[in-house]
Amino acid sequence: MPSGIRPIDVLLERAGVRGHQRAPSDSKEFHEVTKRDALRLLEHDVDRLLETTEKARQPALKAEMGRFADLFGRFIQEEGPALDWNKIQKLPENAVMNYSNLKAPKNEQIRNMLDKLVVIKLNGGLGTSMGCHGPKSVIPVRSDLTFLDLTVQQIEHLNKTYDANVPLVLMNSFNTDEDTEKIVRKYKGFRVQIHTFNQSCFPRISREHYLPVAKDFEIEKDMESWYPPGHGDFYDTFRNSGLLKKFIEEGREYCFLSNIDNLGATVDLNILNKLVGEERATTPVEFVMEVTDKTRADVKGGTLIQMENKLRLLEIAQVPPEHVDDFKSVKTFKFFNTNNIWANLAAIDRVLRERTLNMEIIVNNKTLENGTRVIQLETAVGAAMKCFDGAIGINVPRSRFLPVKKSSDLLLVMSNLYTLKNGSLVMSPQRMFPTTPLVKLGENHFSKVKEFLGRFANIPDIIELDHLTVSGDVTFGRGVSLRGTVIIIANHGDRIDIPAGAILENKIVSGNMRILDH
């Protein structure tokens, strides 16, 4: 697109509306007209897409595309993602509870509490960033068990221990649905009811003309033109699946929702006790966001703020550029969002019925394989916090945030730092402090799971490790022990093989295999 021409100007030309006077281009009226044109053109293109699918599917898809058009309409109306920094208020004293102040429930109450709970896992992501095909939830992470295996084990253990019936719900995307349905069959004999539903599938929009790049609704033939619109889509699609109504009618009160790749996100009975047990507050808590202490590794994570007397989630994308350093400050914003959410089912139903659900739009820029620049409009599940009454944060231990996004995370969860107990990872009592080591593995040689596994005869002993950096063509023999700070750098064209049984403590290993004290 020539410089100086905006997508909205291209839309005007495409609109082809002739024969009436347009307002001067710098006027408010002009901008309102161009926004209306943009939305009208998008709706026209969406209608054209709907005509490419069979009649039976059209009503459901029309409702889904209506939600997409609403999202797009909000996107073009809003001036920008940044909020008014000066409106941020100091967090009230009681806004964030300390986990250590929560009380454990009495054993005889636990079954009754669990019968009021639904566990929901966000299962829409693929394992492509780690070099795997299919849903990320089926990557083996420990003892050949996948994220999904561990989740099912955890809930089955709860149900057996307390004679309860906690259901597991998986929110899939069009990327993961088919594979997940096949895998779920293997859990048929387990004491866990498993339900699945699909989140929405929205068309990616060209950055040049703000129209869908998809030519028809044959999604499988052109997967690149479509996307799942973030986990904020949970609320609408959960209701539309019929599961929200079903669980409310069963007498269930809360859902516990988390990312399937967060191995620390297990059902916590102390938090549940605060919501439905003896410790239940007189004023209902409709929404809980688990936060944990921010470290220098978490500076980009969303945080909790108070604004307009409501607790809400602040993401880095909403921060004005001049305040990004303030946002990243560990002193100013002490907590970050783990995306472990507890929400009242009846309250979800209410905000949907009253149409008061409002989540900030995240604009995600992408470039397709053919070079087309697109945007996808997303929302985050935690951003709904401000729409609920009595929302609070709970400052939980770091052990409840154990995501596996990269091979460096995989190294931690596969190591002797943790033992596996009933599907849950428990940190070894031999670890002197509760924080995990900071691990950085080179992208070129360690980013794909298969290649990562091929570089370790077995995972080193890292009980006493503080920091590990590995870069270049490096392999590890069996029985290696890493302690303190270890830096291993193989220069381009060099290879370093750490011998079996080696103990590296506060060492720098450089390209010519010199081992230096750190």
Short mmCIF file of C-alpha atoms in Angstrom, two decimals, residues 149-423:
data_model
loop_
_atom_site.label_atom_id
_atom_site.label_comp_id
_atom_site.label_asym_id
_atom_site.label_seq_id
_atom_site.Cartn_x
_atom_site.Cartn_y
_atom_site.Cartn_z
CA ASP A 149 -2.84 -37.75 30.95
CA LEU A 150 -1.66 -35.83 34.02
CA THR A 151 -4.85 -33.74 34.14
CA VAL A 152 -7.06 -36.84 33.97
CA GLN A 153 -4.95 -38.55 36.66
CA GLN A 154 -5.30 -35.53 38.99
CA ILE A 155 -9.09 -35.39 38.71
CA GLU A 156 -9.54 -39.14 38.93
CA HIS A 157 -7.47 -39.10 42.13
CA LEU A 158 -9.75 -36.39 43.58
CA ASN A 159 -12.89 -38.28 42.61
CA LYS A 160 -11.64 -41.58 44.06
CA THR A 161 -10.20 -40.08 47.26
CA TYR A 162 -13.34 -38.13 48.16
CA ASP A 163 -15.99 -40.21 46.35
CA ALA A 164 -16.76 -37.11 44.29
CA ASN A 165 -17.74 -36.46 40.68
CA VAL A 166 -15.72 -33.50 39.38
CA PRO A 167 -16.14 -33.28 35.59
CA LEU A 168 -13.35 -32.26 33.23
CA VAL A 169 -14.18 -29.93 30.34
CA LEU A 170 -11.78 -29.27 27.45
CA MET A 171 -12.18 -26.12 25.39
CA ASN A 172 -10.76 -27.13 22.01
CA SER A 173 -10.16 -25.09 18.88
CA PHE A 174 -10.71 -26.16 15.28
CA ASN A 175 -6.96 -26.96 15.31
CA THR A 176 -7.18 -29.48 18.17
CA ASP A 177 -10.78 -30.77 18.21
CA GLU A 178 -10.51 -33.81 15.94
CA ASP A 179 -7.27 -35.15 17.45
CA THR A 180 -8.48 -34.52 21.02
CA GLU A 181 -11.75 -36.40 20.44
CA LYS A 182 -9.77 -39.48 19.34
CA ILE A 183 -7.43 -39.29 22.34
CA VAL A 184 -10.20 -38.76 24.93
CA ARG A 185 -11.63 -42.22 24.09
CA LYS A 186 -8.72 -43.89 25.89
CA TYR A 187 -9.96 -42.46 29.22
CA LYS A 188 -13.32 -44.24 28.99
CA GLY A 189 -12.60 -46.56 31.93
CA PHE A 190 -11.40 -43.72 34.19
CA ARG A 191 -13.49 -42.19 36.95
CA VAL A 192 -13.76 -38.83 35.19
CA GLN A 193 -16.58 -37.47 33.06
CA ILE A 194 -14.95 -35.65 30.14
CA HIS A 195 -16.83 -33.06 28.08
CA THR A 196 -15.48 -31.08 25.13
CA PHE A 197 -16.64 -28.03 23.22
CA ASN A 198 -15.14 -25.89 20.50
CA GLN A 199 -14.29 -22.24 20.77
CA SER A 200 -15.11 -19.95 17.84
CA CYS A 201 -13.30 -19.96 14.53
CA PHE A 202 -12.90 -16.42 13.12
CA PRO A 203 -11.46 -15.26 9.78
CA ARG A 204 -8.13 -13.44 9.75
CA ILE A 205 -8.39 -9.91 8.38
CA SER A 206 -6.07 -8.39 5.78
CA ARG A 207 -4.14 -5.43 7.21
CA GLU A 208 -4.38 -3.76 3.81
CA HIS A 209 -8.15 -3.61 3.38
CA TYR A 210 -9.62 -4.86 6.70
CA LEU A 211 -11.54 -7.69 5.01
CA PRO A 212 -11.35 -11.48 5.57
CA VAL A 213 -8.61 -13.22 3.58
CA ALA A 214 -10.64 -16.47 3.43
CA LYS A 215 -12.41 -17.19 0.15
CA ASP A 216 -14.92 -19.71 1.52
CA PHE A 217 -15.91 -21.67 4.64
CA GLU A 218 -13.86 -24.76 3.77
CA ILE A 219 -11.61 -24.17 6.77
CA GLU A 220 -9.68 -27.47 6.49
CA LYS A 221 -8.47 -26.49 3.01
CA ASP A 222 -7.20 -23.08 4.10
CA MET A 223 -6.37 -23.26 7.81
CA GLU A 224 -4.07 -20.22 7.59
CA SER A 225 -7.02 -17.91 6.90
CA TRP A 226 -8.74 -18.73 10.21
CA TYR A 227 -7.87 -18.48 13.89
CA PRO A 228 -9.29 -19.22 17.38
CA PRO A 229 -9.91 -15.77 18.97
CA GLY A 230 -8.13 -16.19 22.31
CA HIS A 231 -9.43 -17.69 25.55
CA GLY A 232 -11.75 -14.74 26.24
CA ASP A 233 -14.05 -16.51 23.78
CA PHE A 234 -14.66 -19.09 26.54
CA TYR A 235 -17.72 -17.38 28.05
CA ASP A 236 -19.88 -17.27 24.91
CA THR A 237 -18.91 -20.68 23.55
CA PHE A 238 -19.26 -22.39 26.96
CA ARG A 239 -22.82 -21.09 27.18
CA ASN A 240 -23.60 -21.94 23.55
CA SER A 241 -22.36 -25.51 24.07
CA GLY A 242 -25.17 -26.06 26.62
CA LEU A 243 -22.64 -27.06 29.30
CA LEU A 244 -23.09 -23.90 31.40
CA LYS A 245 -26.83 -24.55 31.72
CA LYS A 246 -26.25 -28.27 32.38
CA PHE A 247 -23.79 -27.65 35.24
CA ILE A 248 -25.94 -24.95 36.87
CA GLU A 249 -28.93 -27.33 36.80
CA GLU A 250 -26.74 -30.00 38.47
CA GLY A 251 -26.13 -27.57 41.35
CA ARG A 252 -22.54 -26.79 40.46
CA GLU A 253 -21.42 -23.30 41.45
CA TYR A 254 -17.88 -22.62 40.24
CA CYS A 255 -15.54 -23.49 37.42
CA PHE A 256 -11.77 -23.62 37.79
CA LEU A 257 -10.23 -22.68 34.46
CA SER A 258 -6.55 -22.84 33.47
CA ASN A 259 -4.16 -23.48 30.58
CA ILE A 260 -3.60 -27.18 29.97
CA ASP A 261 0.15 -26.59 29.73
CA ASN A 262 0.34 -25.14 33.26
CA LEU A 263 1.29 -28.22 35.28
CA GLY A 264 0.91 -26.29 38.54
CA ALA A 265 -2.79 -25.55 37.97
CA THR A 266 -4.34 -28.29 40.08
CA VAL A 267 -7.62 -28.12 42.05
CA ASP A 268 -6.79 -26.31 45.29
CA LEU A 269 -9.08 -27.24 48.19
CA ASN A 270 -8.14 -24.17 50.26
CA ILE A 271 -9.27 -21.81 47.48
CA LEU A 272 -12.41 -23.90 46.94
CA ASN A 273 -13.12 -23.66 50.68
CA LYS A 274 -13.06 -19.87 50.37
CA LEU A 275 -15.67 -20.05 47.59
CA VAL A 276 -18.10 -22.81 48.59
CA GLY A 277 -16.99 -24.16 51.96
CA GLU A 278 -17.01 -22.99 55.58
CA GLU A 279 -14.84 -19.99 54.69
CA ARG A 280 -17.30 -18.74 52.08
CA ALA A 281 -17.54 -14.94 52.29
CA THR A 282 -20.87 -13.33 53.22
CA THR A 283 -20.61 -11.23 50.04
CA PRO A 284 -20.17 -13.75 47.21
CA VAL A 285 -16.82 -13.78 45.44
CA GLU A 286 -17.80 -14.19 41.79
CA PHE A 287 -14.32 -14.17 40.26
CA VAL A 288 -10.87 -15.14 41.54
CA MET A 289 -7.65 -14.58 39.65
CA GLU A 290 -4.62 -16.43 40.97
CA VAL A 291 -1.60 -14.16 40.85
CA THR A 292 1.95 -14.81 41.97
CA ASP A 293 4.97 -12.66 42.80
CA LYS A 294 6.55 -11.10 39.74
CA THR A 295 10.22 -11.79 39.04
CA ARG A 296 12.46 -10.31 36.36
CA ALA A 297 11.46 -13.23 34.11
CA ASP A 298 7.77 -12.24 34.29
CA VAL A 299 7.90 -8.52 33.51
CA LYS A 300 5.67 -8.83 30.43
CA GLY A 301 2.92 -10.81 32.19
CA GLY A 302 -0.48 -9.23 32.88
CA THR A 303 -0.98 -7.67 36.30
CA LEU A 304 -3.82 -6.59 38.58
CA ILE A 305 -4.86 -2.95 38.89
CA GLN A 306 -7.74 -1.02 40.42
CA MET A 307 -9.53 1.31 38.01
CA GLU A 308 -12.90 3.04 38.33
CA ASN A 309 -13.27 1.16 41.64
CA LYS A 310 -13.08 -2.22 39.91
CA LEU A 311 -10.31 -4.79 40.02
CA ARG A 312 -9.10 -5.52 36.51
CA LEU A 313 -6.38 -7.17 34.45
CA LEU A 314 -3.80 -4.94 32.77
CA GLU A 315 -1.90 -6.45 29.83
CA ILE A 316 1.27 -4.95 28.34
CA ALA A 317 -0.58 -4.28 25.04
CA GLN A 318 -2.81 -1.75 26.86
CA VAL A 319 0.07 0.22 28.35
CA PRO A 320 0.95 3.61 26.77
CA PRO A 321 4.51 3.39 25.33
CA GLU A 322 5.85 5.98 27.77
CA HIS A 323 4.74 3.82 30.74
CA VAL A 324 6.01 0.39 29.59
CA ASP A 325 9.01 0.60 31.96
CA ASP A 326 6.64 1.42 34.85
CA PHE A 327 4.53 -1.61 33.93
CA LYS A 328 7.61 -3.88 33.95
CA SER A 329 8.75 -2.60 37.34
CA VAL A 330 8.70 -5.36 39.97
CA LYS A 331 8.33 -2.68 42.66
CA THR A 332 5.31 -0.92 41.10
CA PHE A 333 3.39 -4.03 40.06
CA LYS A 334 4.23 -6.88 42.42
CA PHE A 335 2.00 -9.58 40.92
CA PHE A 336 1.34 -11.19 37.58
CA ASN A 337 -1.59 -13.23 36.32
CA THR A 338 -1.13 -17.03 36.22
CA ASN A 339 -4.34 -17.43 34.16
CA ASN A 340 -5.74 -19.75 36.83
CA ILE A 341 -9.29 -18.44 37.14
CA TRP A 342 -12.18 -19.41 39.44
CA ALA A 343 -15.54 -18.05 38.26
CA ASN A 344 -19.11 -18.37 39.54
CA LEU A 345 -21.29 -20.17 36.97
CA ALA A 346 -24.49 -18.26 37.76
CA ALA A 347 -22.54 -14.97 37.48
CA ILE A 348 -21.20 -16.01 34.04
CA ASP A 349 -24.79 -16.72 32.98
CA ARG A 350 -25.90 -13.31 34.32
CA VAL A 351 -23.26 -11.18 32.58
CA LEU A 352 -23.96 -12.98 29.31
CA ARG A 353 -27.74 -12.51 29.61
CA GLU A 354 -27.37 -8.86 30.58
CA ARG A 355 -24.75 -8.32 27.85
CA THR A 356 -22.37 -6.67 30.33
CA LEU A 357 -19.38 -8.82 29.40
CA ASN A 358 -16.68 -6.52 28.07
CA MET A 359 -13.09 -7.56 27.42
CA GLU A 360 -10.36 -5.42 25.90
CA ILE A 361 -9.42 -6.38 22.35
CA ILE A 362 -5.92 -7.74 21.73
CA VAL A 363 -4.72 -7.06 18.17
CA ASN A 364 -2.35 -9.82 17.07
CA ASN A 365 -0.35 -9.07 13.92
CA LYS A 366 0.70 -12.04 11.79
CA THR A 367 2.26 -12.65 8.37
CA LEU A 368 0.98 -15.66 6.42
CA GLU A 369 3.29 -17.99 4.50
CA ASN A 370 2.41 -16.22 1.24
CA GLY A 371 3.51 -12.88 2.74
CA THR A 372 -0.01 -11.52 3.38
CA ARG A 373 -0.03 -9.34 6.50
CA VAL A 374 -3.09 -10.04 8.64
CA ILE A 375 -4.54 -9.14 12.02
CA GLN A 376 -6.46 -11.38 14.36
CA LEU A 377 -8.66 -9.89 17.05
CA GLU A 378 -8.56 -11.72 20.39
CA THR A 379 -9.70 -11.36 23.99
CA ALA A 380 -8.29 -12.76 27.25
CA VAL A 381 -10.41 -14.68 29.76
CA GLY A 382 -9.01 -12.73 32.74
CA ALA A 383 -10.02 -9.40 31.19
CA ALA A 384 -13.65 -10.19 32.13
CA MET A 385 -12.73 -9.72 35.80
CA LYS A 386 -14.09 -6.16 35.93
CA CYS A 387 -17.55 -7.40 34.82
CA PHE A 388 -18.06 -9.51 37.98
CA ASP A 389 -18.99 -8.52 41.53
CA GLY A 390 -16.70 -9.21 44.48
CA ALA A 391 -13.70 -10.09 42.29
CA ILE A 392 -10.43 -10.73 44.15
CA GLY A 393 -6.89 -11.83 43.49
CA ILE A 394 -5.20 -14.55 45.52
CA ASN A 395 -1.40 -14.41 45.75
CA VAL A 396 -0.51 -18.09 45.33
CA PRO A 397 2.87 -19.86 45.65
CA ARG A 398 4.99 -20.02 42.51
CA SER A 399 4.38 -23.78 42.43
CA ARG A 400 0.90 -23.08 40.99
CA PHE A 401 2.47 -21.53 37.91
CA LEU A 402 4.46 -24.17 36.06
CA PRO A 403 3.81 -23.60 32.34
CA VAL A 404 5.61 -25.52 29.61
CA LYS A 405 6.03 -23.12 26.70
CA LYS A 406 9.57 -23.99 25.62
CA SER A 407 12.11 -26.78 25.90
CA SER A 408 13.74 -24.95 28.84
CA ASP A 409 10.45 -25.44 30.77
CA LEU A 410 10.43 -29.08 29.70
CA LEU A 411 13.93 -29.55 31.15
CA LEU A 412 12.64 -28.36 34.55
CA VAL A 413 9.52 -30.57 34.69
CA MET A 414 11.39 -33.68 33.45
CA SER A 415 14.20 -33.23 35.99
CA ASN A 416 14.75 -34.44 39.55
CA LEU A 417 13.46 -31.06 40.79
CA TYR A 418 10.03 -32.71 40.80
CA THR A 419 8.44 -36.00 41.69
CA LEU A 420 5.14 -37.16 40.23
CA LYS A 421 2.31 -37.87 42.67
CA ASN A 422 -1.21 -38.71 41.43
CA GLY A 423 -0.72 -36.65 38.27
#
